Amino acid sequence: MSAAGWMVVVAPVASFVVLTSVLWTRRPDAVAPLRLAVVHAALLTGVFAVLTVELLGALRALTLPAVAVAWLLFLAGTVVAARPWQRRATVAPAAVAPAARAGTLVGAATGAPASGAGPAATPVSPAGPSGAARPPASVPGGLASALAGVRARVAHFRGTASRGERLLAGTVGGLVLVELLVALLAEPNNFDSQTYHLPKVEHWVAQGSLDFWPTAIHRQVTIPPGAEYLLLHLRLLTGGDALHNLVQWAAALGCLVVATRVVAQLGGGRRAQLLTAFLLATTPMVALQATSTQTDLVAAAWAGCAATLALDGLRRRADVGSLLALGAATGLTALTKTSGLLAVGPLLVLWGVAQLRLAFRPASADVHRGSAMSGAGAASASPVPAAAGLSGSGLTGAGLAGSGLTGAGSTGGGSVGPGSAGERRGAVGVVRTVAGSLLVLLVAAAVVGPFLARVTVEFGHPLGPPRLRESIPMERHDPASILVNALRIGHTAFDTPLAPLRAGTAGAIADGSRAIGVDPQDRAITFGREVFPVPAWYPDEDRVAFPLAGTLALLGAVFALARPARISPTGPAALRAYAVAVVVAVGLHTATIKWQPWGNRLLLYALVAAVPLAGLWLDVLLRHRLGPGRRSVAAGLVMSMLAASALAGVLALSYGFPRRLVGAGSVFTTSEWDTRFLRRPQWAEEFRWAAAAVRASDARRIGLVQQNDNWEYPWWLLLRDEAGRSPELVALQSVLPERPPAEPASMDAIVCTGSRTACVKLVPAGWTLEFRDYVGYALPPGR
């Protein structure tokens, strides 16, 4: 592609950075404000990318010039918006050390000390009216000041972090950088990407619009395309797929940001946040998908954005900006992977309940917020507040009292009688909450609505054809079937290399299911023709289990539900409420999605939501003395689990499949074409053989014969012309009733994959057909 196109690729990144500096909130009670700004900037950038595709698609203008102009205009708009913000930027009082504003993960400096046991001993701003210290009223404004603020946080972390915290942060940083290297070096070689993720992008480029097309692979048009919209921008700007893996890599970073901010919101200090980031980054499924063109991490990141924004609604009334952001996160999740809504839904309910309770909070509760902080451990006279609740989270006893999630403290002072001003204020608050909820849904509909409208018009149902609606969702919902499905999903998610353990637990599940009248292989609760169980421990991006992270998240959820005050003394009710939402999300998943061998990757959104509970619980094990001699046992246990997690992450990156650092198939020693075919190396030469013959015939219009799970993407690469333009590939079969396939006789050539029998049926009489094991081609007489 042209140098100008590659330069335009920088525009989305530059826009995101500038937006982060603009959206870095000046609100003094904000939780981890830099990470909140990152969330808001990501959502705004994502929505712009989606709506740009929808608009240009409607205009049939999905071209490089149009997309480049859109991003340049977006960048210009962010720069213009940043200028007045820069002028308004204020400098924090000289008495306040830059490190006092610590609140990011890198640095992970959230105000907690190096030990993670409480607030950092750094100067803070003068005490407020109540005598309790409060954070500075201003934060970095403008890009230069924002960068200076980040440097200050990094410096603060270096100066206050313990050796263990440095090791945790260094491991996470190292894994992220290695994943970036692999993402840049490896060509896309995910199986589903060869079948439908990347072919749909090529179809959009070829036709310049989002119109559906005849195809034998229904997933090219029926599966939500949110992640592919992002890939489309890179495809148009670069002319190829060299940067495609970066979308999931960026999503992995987003998951780290939202998971650690959730920990901060639930009262966790720096160490708890680092533990969360460490567990998530070393989970093999995360490490492997961070270098791929799958879509699960993208969906998990958007759902995580919804989670952290919903938790903000437990502490304060949502403003218009928060509502827009929450709606954007919901819409982007739905547009990327509808299963992510199984987590977003319970979180939205939690948010709505909290907003309703806040509507009835007496005005006196706001007046006494400062004094109530003393009940949460905030010192009223010390220059270093024992604001355990301020430890990067901004969650104090007062803040949770205001949310209505702390029991008696939620009313703040006395009852409100009939006809009182408080009752009227509550009624107004209810109306605001209802209106805000409608705004969230309206924004979400604006993001996902155009795609759903196209699907509805095409298939008569927003969820697509019956084939899609019946293949993945559960078709039985009786308690026994749901229980069996949950047990099988859990067995696959917690799988280990211990074959006897796998066989024993699988046998117990099968026997138990039959005992309650459920066939463990029932097609109504099992995807396709798959058979339970399957080994899932091997580090393969499509199915690798997460027994360690999953077990710790499960234990964290149990303790958060049973003893929340022990884990988060400053916000036990909020912690318990969040744990309930996570448990409900997992329950909904097992009740709605059939077991399948690749089901672990579908659970990534739930894992990202649940790992914060594990980080908080592990921090408690390290923080509390459990009795004489037991502290060392607890610390040793935690260290062992962390070491095992680190080993799993490193091995996944080193030897994982289908992208690895060492061994056969290494990204350093394997050619581009062989890397693309690591899933099916026996097909590589066959595709090249057929494509060479078709190119030699000077064919322009090429027919496709394939089945639902065949690879189409190699044809888009091999049959481009010398200028890099896409070939005219036309389907000779179609599962779309309103879009009939083309006539084979009108083609200049035909290429086939999968079934020789299907190919023979469609090749016109008199044509020359050549077919090997998987790939074939046919040419008319004279070519």
mmCIF file of C-alpha atoms in Angstrom, residues 102-220:
data_model
loop_
_atom_site.group_PDB
_atom_site.id
_atom_site.type_symbol
_atom_site.label_atom_id
_atom_site.label_comp_id
_atom_site.label_asym_id
_atom_site.label_seq_id
_atom_site.Cartn_x
_atom_site.Cartn_y
_atom_site.Cartn_z
ATOM 1 C CA ALA A 102 -1.367 7.993 41.629
ATOM 2 C CA GLY A 103 -4.204 5.954 40.263
ATOM 3 C CA THR A 104 -3.062 3.867 37.349
ATOM 4 C CA LEU A 105 -1.989 0.305 37.075
ATOM 5 C CA VAL A 106 1.308 1.072 35.483
ATOM 6 C CA GLY A 107 2.330 2.144 38.211
ATOM 7 C CA ALA A 108 -0.691 0.469 39.552
ATOM 8 C CA ALA A 109 -0.287 3.255 42.056
ATOM 9 C CA THR A 110 -3.727 3.731 43.413
ATOM 10 C CA GLY A 111 -2.826 5.294 46.681
ATOM 11 C CA ALA A 112 -2.160 1.964 48.344
ATOM 12 C CA PRO A 113 1.230 1.309 49.891
ATOM 13 C CA ALA A 114 3.746 -1.102 48.475
ATOM 14 C CA SER A 115 2.444 -3.841 50.727
ATOM 15 C CA GLY A 116 -1.102 -3.404 49.475
ATOM 16 C CA ALA A 117 -2.365 -3.193 53.050
ATOM 17 C CA GLY A 118 -3.578 0.365 52.986
ATOM 18 C CA PRO A 119 -3.041 3.869 51.599
ATOM 19 C CA ALA A 120 0.318 5.088 50.449
ATOM 20 C CA ALA A 121 2.208 7.389 52.730
ATOM 21 C CA THR A 122 2.328 10.254 50.282
ATOM 22 C CA PRO A 123 1.183 13.829 50.820
ATOM 23 C CA VAL A 124 -2.382 14.624 49.901
ATOM 24 C CA SER A 125 -4.359 17.784 49.480
ATOM 25 C CA PRO A 126 -5.540 19.763 52.489
ATOM 26 C CA ALA A 127 -8.419 18.432 54.512
ATOM 27 C CA GLY A 128 -11.920 19.287 53.482
ATOM 28 C CA PRO A 129 -14.702 20.741 55.586
ATOM 29 C CA SER A 130 -15.111 17.574 57.556
ATOM 30 C CA GLY A 131 -11.475 17.381 58.421
ATOM 31 C CA ALA A 132 -10.866 14.346 56.218
ATOM 32 C CA ALA A 133 -8.210 14.734 53.575
ATOM 33 C CA ARG A 134 -9.295 14.699 49.960
ATOM 34 C CA PRO A 135 -7.410 14.178 46.695
ATOM 35 C CA PRO A 136 -6.319 17.161 44.589
ATOM 36 C CA ALA A 137 -9.066 19.012 42.790
ATOM 37 C CA SER A 138 -7.250 18.998 39.490
ATOM 38 C CA VAL A 139 -5.637 16.415 37.328
ATOM 39 C CA PRO A 140 -3.373 16.743 34.288
ATOM 40 C CA GLY A 141 -5.095 18.613 31.469
ATOM 41 C CA GLY A 142 -4.006 18.520 27.848
ATOM 42 C CA LEU A 143 -1.783 15.966 26.165
ATOM 43 C CA ALA A 144 1.549 17.237 27.482
ATOM 44 C CA SER A 145 0.270 17.458 31.034
ATOM 45 C CA ALA A 146 -1.330 14.046 30.737
ATOM 46 C CA LEU A 147 1.944 12.489 29.641
ATOM 47 C CA ALA A 148 3.662 14.237 32.526
ATOM 48 C CA GLY A 149 1.060 12.795 34.858
ATOM 49 C CA VAL A 150 1.708 9.280 33.547
ATOM 50 C CA ARG A 151 5.441 9.740 34.067
ATOM 51 C CA ALA A 152 4.778 10.895 37.625
ATOM 52 C CA ARG A 153 2.744 7.786 38.312
ATOM 53 C CA VAL A 154 5.442 5.528 36.926
ATOM 54 C CA ALA A 155 8.014 7.309 39.066
ATOM 55 C CA HIS A 156 5.791 6.946 42.100
ATOM 56 C CA PHE A 157 5.427 3.221 41.475
ATOM 57 C CA ARG A 158 9.152 2.774 41.159
ATOM 58 C CA GLY A 159 9.700 4.607 44.393
ATOM 59 C CA THR A 160 7.089 2.828 46.484
ATOM 60 C CA ALA A 161 6.577 -0.645 45.015
ATOM 61 C CA SER A 162 7.789 -3.723 46.827
ATOM 62 C CA ARG A 163 9.910 -6.351 45.120
ATOM 63 C CA GLY A 164 6.876 -8.586 44.681
ATOM 64 C CA GLU A 165 4.830 -5.815 43.102
ATOM 65 C CA ARG A 166 7.672 -5.006 40.737
ATOM 66 C CA LEU A 167 7.837 -8.664 39.749
ATOM 67 C CA LEU A 168 4.085 -8.792 39.110
ATOM 68 C CA ALA A 169 4.127 -5.613 37.024
ATOM 69 C CA GLY A 170 7.254 -6.676 35.155
ATOM 70 C CA THR A 171 5.758 -10.040 34.261
ATOM 71 C CA VAL A 172 2.581 -8.441 32.952
ATOM 72 C CA GLY A 173 4.560 -5.871 30.970
ATOM 73 C CA GLY A 174 6.860 -8.520 29.560
ATOM 74 C CA LEU A 175 3.986 -10.712 28.419
ATOM 75 C CA VAL A 176 2.248 -7.764 26.781
ATOM 76 C CA LEU A 177 5.387 -6.826 24.845
ATOM 77 C CA VAL A 178 6.045 -10.402 23.719
ATOM 78 C CA GLU A 179 2.426 -10.686 22.595
ATOM 79 C CA LEU A 180 2.877 -7.487 20.596
ATOM 80 C CA LEU A 181 5.922 -8.981 18.905
ATOM 81 C CA VAL A 182 4.072 -12.177 18.009
ATOM 82 C CA ALA A 183 1.037 -10.219 16.813
ATOM 83 C CA LEU A 184 3.226 -8.219 14.439
ATOM 84 C CA LEU A 185 5.280 -11.151 13.170
ATOM 85 C CA ALA A 186 2.586 -13.791 12.712
ATOM 86 C CA GLU A 187 0.141 -13.830 9.842
ATOM 87 C CA PRO A 188 -3.537 -14.437 10.720
ATOM 88 C CA ASN A 189 -4.029 -18.209 10.957
ATOM 89 C CA ASN A 190 -7.060 -18.725 13.139
ATOM 90 C CA PHE A 191 -9.408 -21.377 11.716
ATOM 91 C CA ASP A 192 -12.618 -19.332 11.981
ATOM 92 C CA SER A 193 -10.832 -16.341 10.497
ATOM 93 C CA GLN A 194 -10.038 -18.371 7.373
ATOM 94 C CA THR A 195 -13.677 -19.416 7.115
ATOM 95 C CA TYR A 196 -15.674 -16.290 7.902
ATOM 96 C CA HIS A 197 -14.010 -13.528 9.983
ATOM 97 C CA LEU A 198 -11.624 -12.342 7.275
ATOM 98 C CA PRO A 199 -13.648 -13.330 4.176
ATOM 99 C CA LYS A 200 -16.470 -11.042 5.294
ATOM 100 C CA VAL A 201 -13.974 -8.162 5.486
ATOM 101 C CA GLU A 202 -12.831 -8.952 1.944
ATOM 102 C CA HIS A 203 -16.402 -9.046 0.663
ATOM 103 C CA TRP A 204 -17.038 -5.594 2.151
ATOM 104 C CA VAL A 205 -13.902 -4.240 0.499
ATOM 105 C CA ALA A 206 -14.749 -5.819 -2.854
ATOM 106 C CA GLN A 207 -18.304 -4.476 -2.990
ATOM 107 C CA GLY A 208 -17.724 -1.220 -1.108
ATOM 108 C CA SER A 209 -20.765 -1.777 1.101
ATOM 109 C CA LEU A 210 -22.191 -3.929 3.879
ATOM 110 C CA ASP A 211 -24.852 -5.548 1.705
ATOM 111 C CA PHE A 212 -25.263 -9.279 2.223
ATOM 112 C CA TRP A 213 -24.077 -11.586 -0.535
ATOM 113 C CA PRO A 214 -24.832 -15.136 -1.666
ATOM 114 C CA THR A 215 -22.701 -17.545 0.347
ATOM 115 C CA ALA A 216 -22.620 -21.136 1.496
ATOM 116 C CA ILE A 217 -21.103 -20.028 4.815
ATOM 117 C CA HIS A 218 -23.940 -18.385 6.747
ATOM 118 C CA ARG A 219 -21.610 -17.141 9.493
ATOM 119 C CA GLN A 220 -20.164 -14.636 7.034
#
